[in-house]
Amino acid sequence: MPDPIIRIDNIIKRYGPLTVLDGLSMQVMPGEKLALIGPSGSGKTTILRILMTLETISGGHIEVDGAQLYHMPGNGGLVAADERYLQRMRAKIGMVFQHFNLFPHKCVLDNVTLAPMLTKGMARPVAEKRAMELLDMVGMADKAKSMPAQLSGGQKQRVAIARALALSPKIMLFDEVTSALDPELVEEVLNVMRKLASETDMTMLLVTHEMGFAHDFADRILFFDRGRIVEEGKPDDIFRHPKQERTQVFLRKIIAAGHRV
Amino acid sequence: MIDWSGYIGLILQGALVTLQLTVLGSALAVVMAFTAGLARVSRFFAVRALATTYIEFFRGTSIFVQLFWVYFVLPFAGITLTPLQAGVLALGLNVGAYGAEVVRGAVKAIGREQREACIALNLTRYQSMRHIILPQALPLMLPTFCNNAIELLKGTAVVSLISLTDMTFQAQVVRAQTGNTLIPFTVILVLYFLMSWVISRSMRWLERRMTRGLDGVRA
Ligand SMILES: Nc1ncnc2c1ncn2[C@@H]1O[C@H](COP(=O)(O)OP(=O)(O)OP(=O)(O)O)[C@@H](O)[C@H]1O
Ligand SMILES: [Mg+2]
């Protein structure tokens, strides 16, 4: 049994008086595909943002790929990580956002090549060759010279996926990557993700309200409620035979709202 | 009959001084605006405090007083400047203080989402600023920079007070010597207008160039 690639240990996250994550612990194995589901405000986005170091934490520890994420060795123990240390840790993790966050002043190709050239010192021809392979994989090679403003939402999101992949992270985080899209554009993005899941051994954490997709995509489902993991298990178990009352209520509501399971 | 050609030549010489002041003053103002504007968003308190002090001081006192300080008081501290140097320094520092707030505002206007994308792509703070934030913030600054440059142009007239022979100074000389007000002041009116017209046209051209491809839409 290999070591977990992510070890989240008793994480507390507060915004003022509001406790958003309440002693959250979980582990993720290398290559595992995880779907995080649960009601709005339950802390799913927050834990992904914490893994991407976009937030600070109020307590607890996170280990990623064998090293502490928010702490580094120092003073004979652990001290708060500095910017340089975080920089090194971030290289292991990539994230795709709900609203794409493409760079509007750069063409599709430059969006993908920028970070590898700046952070890995990759030469332009090398970066472009790799970028074209990735754009090809997400079906966007013919739009390499387009500006983001000329693309549909689904196309933007596929570029954003290629952009994150260009840094070859070990772990990819997806936060509701289809929920800002028109319904007819959702499938093209999900198809890319299916391909990614089957063709790579990347560890993937996915927050989604697409229950059908979560079922097919994930090795394991985590059900979040009020800053805790209430139930976890294989997709079939969670969706067909949820044990916890709160999970059952949540899934019933989702089905009533017309979502596919 | 007055021979106007010599007088007009005098005013044109003044126009050259005004032009020099405007160009050099604007250059200094841009440097100060970026230095202080970026310092205002620094994560170091001392850097922010220094920039705030500069901005508040130069916005809170008049250009007139600043010019007199630079020209008449600095010599007591052993710094003697030519009238042109003093004019450029006072104008540049004054307008730069206003520009700094423009830079800060534009940088802040590039939202959280772009910054977070930079972090997720592991760019350093400097790289994010240089490649992502500033290129998008620049077009937002230009319209206000254009106003500032025109304000600076009009502000140059104040240097006649330290006997710098700019356009306004020369118009007054001509008026004193000829007793005619209409002609010299009409000439400089037109010249001021032409100069500000050139400024606003070139700024608009720059703005169009920079926003090319963005189509006014942000992803
Ligand atoms: N910057 C912030 N300041 C204050 N409260 C915040 C902030 N960000 C998130 N929260 C709160 O934290 C809680 C958890 O938010 P989070 O975004 O993690 O929920 P979520 O599970 O992703 O929900 P959704 O399904 O709606 O996206 C919510 O109550 C939210 O209002
Ligand atoms: Mg969310």
mmCIF file of C-alpha atoms in Angstrom, chain A:
data_model
loop_
_atom_site.group_PDB
_atom_site.id
_atom_site.type_symbol
_atom_site.label_atom_id
_atom_site.label_comp_id
_atom_site.label_asym_id
_atom_site.label_seq_id
_atom_site.Cartn_x
_atom_site.Cartn_y
_atom_site.Cartn_z
ATOM 1 C CA MET A 1 0.000 0.000 0.000
ATOM 2 C CA PRO A 2 1.594 3.333 -1.073
ATOM 3 C CA ASP A 3 1.500 6.411 1.149
ATOM 4 C CA PRO A 4 -1.319 8.880 0.665
ATOM 5 C CA ILE A 5 -0.377 11.789 -1.608
ATOM 6 C CA ILE A 6 -2.604 14.126 0.413
ATOM 7 C CA ARG A 7 -3.066 13.878 4.168
ATOM 8 C CA ILE A 8 -5.451 16.439 5.621
ATOM 9 C CA ASP A 9 -5.336 16.409 9.368
ATOM 10 C CA ASN A 10 -7.873 18.169 11.557
ATOM 11 C CA ILE A 11 -8.131 21.327 9.441
ATOM 12 C CA ILE A 12 -10.008 24.235 10.930
ATOM 13 C CA LYS A 13 -11.006 27.201 8.776
ATOM 14 C CA ARG A 14 -12.800 30.199 10.207
ATOM 15 C CA TYR A 15 -14.015 33.424 8.668
ATOM 16 C CA GLY A 16 -14.477 35.632 11.710
ATOM 17 C CA PRO A 17 -17.057 33.914 13.893
ATOM 18 C CA LEU A 18 -18.059 31.485 11.134
ATOM 19 C CA THR A 19 -16.398 28.061 11.230
ATOM 20 C CA VAL A 20 -16.360 26.772 7.671
ATOM 21 C CA LEU A 21 -14.207 23.670 8.147
ATOM 22 C CA ASP A 22 -14.570 22.056 11.502
ATOM 23 C CA GLY A 23 -11.695 19.655 12.111
ATOM 24 C CA LEU A 24 -11.704 18.154 8.640
ATOM 25 C CA SER A 25 -9.506 15.105 8.056
ATOM 26 C CA MET A 26 -9.130 13.041 4.904
ATOM 27 C CA GLN A 27 -6.547 11.193 2.864
ATOM 28 C CA VAL A 28 -6.139 10.764 -0.853
ATOM 29 C CA MET A 29 -4.123 8.003 -2.491
ATOM 30 C CA PRO A 30 -1.900 8.679 -5.507
ATOM 31 C CA GLY A 31 -3.909 8.465 -8.721
ATOM 32 C CA GLU A 32 -7.208 8.453 -6.917
ATOM 33 C CA LYS A 33 -10.195 10.263 -8.465
ATOM 34 C CA LEU A 34 -12.286 11.881 -5.780
ATOM 35 C CA ALA A 35 -15.604 13.685 -6.041
ATOM 36 C CA LEU A 36 -16.652 16.109 -3.304
ATOM 37 C CA ILE A 37 -20.398 16.610 -3.095
ATOM 38 C CA GLY A 38 -22.699 18.258 -0.595
ATOM 39 C CA PRO A 39 -25.013 21.200 0.000
ATOM 40 C CA SER A 40 -24.084 24.788 -0.746
ATOM 41 C CA GLY A 41 -21.821 26.327 1.863
ATOM 42 C CA SER A 42 -20.595 22.989 3.213
ATOM 43 C CA GLY A 43 -16.922 23.855 2.590
ATOM 44 C CA LYS A 44 -16.133 21.955 -0.630
ATOM 45 C CA THR A 45 -14.656 24.934 -2.437
ATOM 46 C CA THR A 46 -12.850 26.010 0.712
ATOM 47 C CA ILE A 47 -10.887 22.774 1.038
ATOM 48 C CA LEU A 48 -9.805 22.923 -2.619
ATOM 49 C CA ARG A 49 -8.742 26.552 -2.195
ATOM 50 C CA ILE A 50 -6.795 25.605 0.912
ATOM 51 C CA LEU A 51 -4.988 22.889 -1.047
ATOM 52 C CA MET A 52 -4.120 25.477 -3.739
ATOM 53 C CA THR A 53 -2.841 27.819 -0.955
ATOM 54 C CA LEU A 54 -5.370 30.471 -1.929
ATOM 55 C CA GLU A 55 -6.531 30.654 1.688
ATOM 56 C CA THR A 56 -4.915 30.563 5.082
ATOM 57 C CA ILE A 57 -5.856 27.951 7.661
ATOM 58 C CA SER A 58 -6.914 28.510 11.252
ATOM 59 C CA GLY A 59 -5.609 25.182 12.500
ATOM 60 C CA GLY A 60 -4.442 21.691 11.536
ATOM 61 C CA HIS A 61 -1.906 20.265 9.135
ATOM 62 C CA ILE A 62 -1.809 19.244 5.496
ATOM 63 C CA GLU A 63 0.800 17.015 3.948
ATOM 64 C CA VAL A 64 1.158 16.889 0.179
ATOM 65 C CA ASP A 65 3.476 14.424 -1.503
ATOM 66 C CA GLY A 66 5.420 13.816 1.692
ATOM 67 C CA ALA A 67 5.911 17.451 2.764
ATOM 68 C CA GLN A 68 3.935 19.874 4.887
ATOM 69 C CA LEU A 69 1.944 22.400 2.849
ATOM 70 C CA TYR A 70 1.430 25.309 5.251
ATOM 71 C CA HIS A 71 4.416 24.573 7.456
ATOM 72 C CA MET A 72 8.094 24.128 6.805
ATOM 73 C CA PRO A 73 10.914 22.799 8.945
ATOM 74 C CA GLY A 74 12.597 25.457 11.056
ATOM 75 C CA ASN A 75 13.585 26.263 14.624
ATOM 76 C CA GLY A 76 13.852 22.565 15.398
ATOM 77 C CA GLY A 77 10.177 22.080 14.580
ATOM 78 C CA LEU A 78 7.639 23.426 12.102
ATOM 79 C CA VAL A 79 7.151 27.094 11.283
ATOM 80 C CA ALA A 80 4.733 28.859 8.955
ATOM 81 C CA ALA A 81 5.733 28.323 5.321
ATOM 82 C CA ASP A 82 7.256 31.308 3.552
ATOM 83 C CA GLU A 83 6.607 32.372 -0.028
ATOM 84 C CA ARG A 84 9.533 30.412 -1.462
ATOM 85 C CA TYR A 85 8.510 27.220 0.240
ATOM 86 C CA LEU A 86 4.903 27.640 -0.910
ATOM 87 C CA GLN A 87 6.194 28.192 -4.421
ATOM 88 C CA ARG A 88 7.863 24.791 -4.341
ATOM 89 C CA MET A 89 4.792 23.067 -2.963
ATOM 90 C CA ARG A 90 2.413 24.717 -5.462
ATOM 91 C CA ALA A 91 4.307 23.123 -8.318
ATOM 92 C CA LYS A 92 2.720 19.816 -7.311
ATOM 93 C CA ILE A 93 -0.848 21.117 -7.583
ATOM 94 C CA GLY A 94 -2.951 22.614 -10.359
ATOM 95 C CA MET A 95 -6.454 24.042 -10.253
ATOM 96 C CA VAL A 96 -9.271 24.710 -12.693
ATOM 97 C CA PHE A 97 -11.771 27.371 -11.659
ATOM 98 C CA GLN A 98 -15.501 27.714 -12.070
ATOM 99 C CA HIS A 99 -15.065 30.927 -14.074
ATOM 100 C CA PHE A 100 -12.028 29.767 -16.108
ATOM 101 C CA ASN A 101 -9.892 32.785 -15.117
ATOM 102 C CA LEU A 102 -8.102 32.823 -18.464
ATOM 103 C CA PHE A 103 -5.779 35.756 -19.115
ATOM 104 C CA PRO A 104 -7.878 37.924 -21.470
ATOM 105 C CA HIS A 105 -4.912 39.805 -22.955
ATOM 106 C CA LYS A 106 -3.134 36.646 -24.091
ATOM 107 C CA CYS A 107 -4.070 34.298 -26.904
ATOM 108 C CA VAL A 108 -4.975 30.687 -26.164
ATOM 109 C CA LEU A 109 -1.475 29.422 -26.896
ATOM 110 C CA ASP A 110 0.179 32.069 -24.699
ATOM 111 C CA ASN A 111 -2.246 31.293 -21.884
ATOM 112 C CA VAL A 112 -0.922 27.739 -21.924
ATOM 113 C CA THR A 113 2.788 28.443 -22.462
ATOM 114 C CA LEU A 114 3.191 31.361 -20.046
ATOM 115 C CA ALA A 115 3.550 29.473 -16.765
ATOM 116 C CA PRO A 116 5.856 26.685 -18.026
ATOM 117 C CA MET A 117 8.155 29.289 -19.564
ATOM 118 C CA LEU A 118 8.196 31.503 -16.472
ATOM 119 C CA THR A 119 8.200 28.927 -13.700
ATOM 120 C CA LYS A 120 10.097 26.072 -15.306
ATOM 121 C CA GLY A 121 12.342 28.076 -17.603
ATOM 122 C CA MET A 122 11.034 26.094 -20.561
ATOM 123 C CA ALA A 123 12.184 27.436 -23.949
ATOM 124 C CA ARG A 124 9.373 28.817 -26.101
ATOM 125 C CA PRO A 125 9.521 26.151 -28.835
ATOM 126 C CA VAL A 126 9.418 23.365 -26.253
ATOM 127 C CA ALA A 127 6.588 25.012 -24.349
ATOM 128 C CA GLU A 128 4.629 25.586 -27.550
ATOM 129 C CA LYS A 129 5.037 22.038 -28.742
ATOM 130 C CA ARG A 130 3.761 20.716 -25.425
ATOM 131 C CA ALA A 131 0.958 23.301 -25.369
ATOM 132 C CA MET A 132 -0.203 22.227 -28.827
ATOM 133 C CA GLU A 133 -0.317 18.596 -27.703
ATOM 134 C CA LEU A 134 -2.460 19.566 -24.726
ATOM 135 C CA LEU A 135 -4.697 21.841 -26.799
ATOM 136 C CA ASP A 136 -5.105 18.979 -29.205
ATOM 137 C CA MET A 137 -6.126 16.703 -26.367
ATOM 138 C CA VAL A 138 -8.853 19.131 -25.255
ATOM 139 C CA GLY A 139 -9.894 19.717 -28.873
ATOM 140 C CA MET A 140 -8.748 23.329 -29.014
ATOM 141 C CA ALA A 141 -5.671 23.127 -31.244
ATOM 142 C CA ASP A 142 -7.389 25.030 -34.059
ATOM 143 C CA LYS A 143 -8.079 27.962 -31.729
ATOM 144 C CA ALA A 144 -4.496 28.351 -30.543
ATOM 145 C CA LYS A 145 -4.250 31.891 -31.911
ATOM 146 C CA SER A 146 -7.702 33.028 -30.750
ATOM 147 C CA MET A 147 -8.192 35.426 -27.889
ATOM 148 C CA PRO A 148 -10.245 34.187 -24.908
ATOM 149 C CA ALA A 149 -13.010 36.724 -25.631
ATOM 150 C CA GLN A 150 -13.661 34.942 -28.933
ATOM 151 C CA LEU A 151 -14.371 31.575 -27.283
ATOM 152 C CA SER A 152 -17.513 30.012 -25.839
ATOM 153 C CA GLY A 153 -17.597 29.121 -22.155
ATOM 154 C CA GLY A 154 -16.980 25.451 -22.857
ATOM 155 C CA GLN A 155 -14.004 26.294 -25.053
ATOM 156 C CA LYS A 156 -12.586 28.613 -22.406
ATOM 157 C CA GLN A 157 -12.852 25.911 -19.800
ATOM 158 C CA ARG A 158 -11.088 23.384 -22.036
ATOM 159 C CA VAL A 159 -8.258 25.873 -22.536
ATOM 160 C CA ALA A 160 -8.122 26.420 -18.776
ATOM 161 C CA ILE A 161 -7.740 22.662 -18.299
ATOM 162 C CA ALA A 162 -4.897 22.539 -20.828
ATOM 163 C CA ARG A 163 -3.265 25.506 -19.117
ATOM 164 C CA ALA A 164 -3.295 23.768 -15.736
ATOM 165 C CA LEU A 165 -2.020 20.520 -17.253
ATOM 166 C CA ALA A 166 0.918 22.277 -18.906
ATOM 167 C CA LEU A 167 2.697 22.423 -15.562
ATOM 168 C CA SER A 168 2.328 18.632 -15.162
ATOM 169 C CA PRO A 169 1.039 18.780 -11.596
ATOM 170 C CA LYS A 170 0.673 15.562 -9.638
ATOM 171 C CA ILE A 171 -2.652 16.712 -8.270
ATOM 172 C CA MET A 172 -5.441 18.514 -10.107
ATOM 173 C CA LEU A 173 -8.308 20.336 -8.417
ATOM 174 C CA PHE A 174 -11.558 21.056 -10.249
ATOM 175 C CA ASP A 175 -14.078 23.384 -8.634
ATOM 176 C CA GLU A 176 -17.486 23.129 -10.324
ATOM 177 C CA VAL A 177 -15.865 23.532 -13.682
ATOM 178 C CA THR A 178 -19.137 23.175 -15.585
ATOM 179 C CA SER A 179 -21.538 25.159 -13.438
ATOM 180 C CA ALA A 180 -20.895 28.481 -15.206
ATOM 181 C CA LEU A 181 -21.624 26.904 -18.606
ATOM 182 C CA ASP A 182 -24.734 26.837 -20.735
ATOM 183 C CA PRO A 183 -26.241 23.333 -20.482
ATOM 184 C CA GLU A 184 -25.354 22.390 -24.062
ATOM 185 C CA LEU A 185 -21.680 23.137 -23.402
ATOM 186 C CA VAL A 186 -21.334 21.019 -20.276
ATOM 187 C CA GLU A 187 -20.805 17.730 -22.076
ATOM 188 C CA GLU A 188 -17.760 18.838 -24.098
ATOM 189 C CA VAL A 189 -15.948 19.725 -20.881
ATOM 190 C CA LEU A 190 -17.023 16.549 -19.092
ATOM 191 C CA ASN A 191 -15.745 14.526 -22.046
ATOM 192 C CA VAL A 192 -12.318 16.085 -21.660
ATOM 193 C CA MET A 193 -12.339 15.232 -17.978
ATOM 194 C CA ARG A 194 -13.369 11.633 -18.655
ATOM 195 C CA LYS A 195 -10.479 11.334 -21.069
ATOM 196 C CA LEU A 196 -8.129 12.810 -18.522
ATOM 197 C CA ALA A 197 -9.309 10.435 -15.831
ATOM 198 C CA SER A 198 -8.851 7.363 -18.021
ATOM 199 C CA GLU A 199 -5.588 8.370 -19.721
ATOM 200 C CA THR A 200 -3.550 9.794 -16.835
ATOM 201 C CA ASP A 201 -2.641 8.611 -13.380
ATOM 202 C CA MET A 202 -2.964 12.095 -11.954
ATOM 203 C CA THR A 203 -4.660 12.467 -8.603
ATOM 204 C CA MET A 204 -7.873 14.411 -9.158
ATOM 205 C CA LEU A 205 -10.217 16.127 -6.714
ATOM 206 C CA LEU A 206 -13.477 17.326 -8.149
ATOM 207 C CA VAL A 207 -16.218 19.432 -6.625
ATOM 208 C CA THR A 208 -19.419 19.039 -8.602
ATOM 209 C CA HIS A 209 -23.181 19.192 -8.599
ATOM 210 C CA GLU A 210 -23.314 16.834 -11.602
ATOM 211 C CA MET A 211 -24.135 13.658 -9.707
ATOM 212 C CA GLY A 212 -24.171 11.431 -12.776
ATOM 213 C CA PHE A 213 -20.708 12.576 -13.705
ATOM 214 C CA ALA A 214 -19.438 12.207 -10.131
ATOM 215 C CA HIS A 215 -20.726 8.629 -10.164
ATOM 216 C CA ASP A 216 -18.896 7.662 -13.356
ATOM 217 C CA PHE A 217 -15.758 9.681 -12.742
ATOM 218 C CA ALA A 218 -14.875 9.037 -9.130
ATOM 219 C CA ASP A 219 -13.265 6.112 -7.325
ATOM 220 C CA ARG A 220 -14.613 7.533 -4.105
ATOM 221 C CA ILE A 221 -17.268 10.069 -3.151
ATOM 222 C CA LEU A 222 -17.017 12.364 -0.140
ATOM 223 C CA PHE A 223 -20.240 13.859 1.129
ATOM 224 C CA PHE A 224 -19.682 17.202 2.884
ATOM 225 C CA ASP A 225 -22.037 18.915 5.247
ATOM 226 C CA ARG A 226 -21.338 21.900 7.516
ATOM 227 C CA GLY A 227 -17.594 21.688 7.231
ATOM 228 C CA ARG A 228 -17.279 17.966 7.884
ATOM 229 C CA ILE A 229 -17.246 14.771 5.868
ATOM 230 C CA VAL A 230 -20.464 13.072 6.849
ATOM 231 C CA GLU A 231 -20.144 10.007 4.669
ATOM 232 C CA GLU A 232 -17.741 8.562 2.132
ATOM 233 C CA GLY A 233 -17.581 5.504 -0.032
ATOM 234 C CA LYS A 234 -17.698 4.014 -3.490
ATOM 235 C CA PRO A 235 -20.054 5.825 -5.881
ATOM 236 C CA ASP A 236 -22.527 2.935 -6.006
ATOM 237 C CA ASP A 237 -22.720 2.727 -2.240
ATOM 238 C CA ILE A 238 -23.161 6.467 -1.738
ATOM 239 C CA PHE A 239 -25.720 6.930 -4.501
ATOM 240 C CA ARG A 240 -27.711 3.686 -4.127
ATOM 241 C CA HIS A 241 -27.429 3.020 -0.436
ATOM 242 C CA PRO A 242 -26.519 6.169 1.490
ATOM 243 C CA LYS A 243 -26.258 5.354 5.181
ATOM 244 C CA GLN A 244 -26.489 8.802 6.693
ATOM 245 C CA GLU A 245 -29.768 10.605 6.943
ATOM 246 C CA ARG A 246 -28.215 13.870 5.714
ATOM 247 C CA THR A 247 -26.826 12.185 2.628
ATOM 248 C CA GLN A 248 -30.223 10.704 1.851
ATOM 249 C CA VAL A 249 -31.948 14.081 2.237
ATOM 250 C CA PHE A 250 -29.356 15.777 0.037
ATOM 251 C CA LEU A 251 -29.625 13.181 -2.734
ATOM 252 C CA ARG A 252 -33.421 13.237 -2.639
ATOM 253 C CA LYS A 253 -33.372 17.016 -3.057
ATOM 254 C CA ILE A 254 -30.944 16.776 -5.951
ATOM 255 C CA ILE A 255 -33.102 14.196 -7.715
ATOM 256 C CA ALA A 256 -36.240 16.257 -7.062
ATOM 257 C CA ALA A 257 -34.468 19.224 -8.647
ATOM 258 C CA GLY A 258 -34.102 17.179 -11.830
ATOM 259 C CA HIS A 259 -30.428 16.242 -11.712
ATOM 260 C CA ARG A 260 -29.421 12.936 -13.213
ATOM 261 C CA VAL A 261 -27.962 10.305 -10.907
#
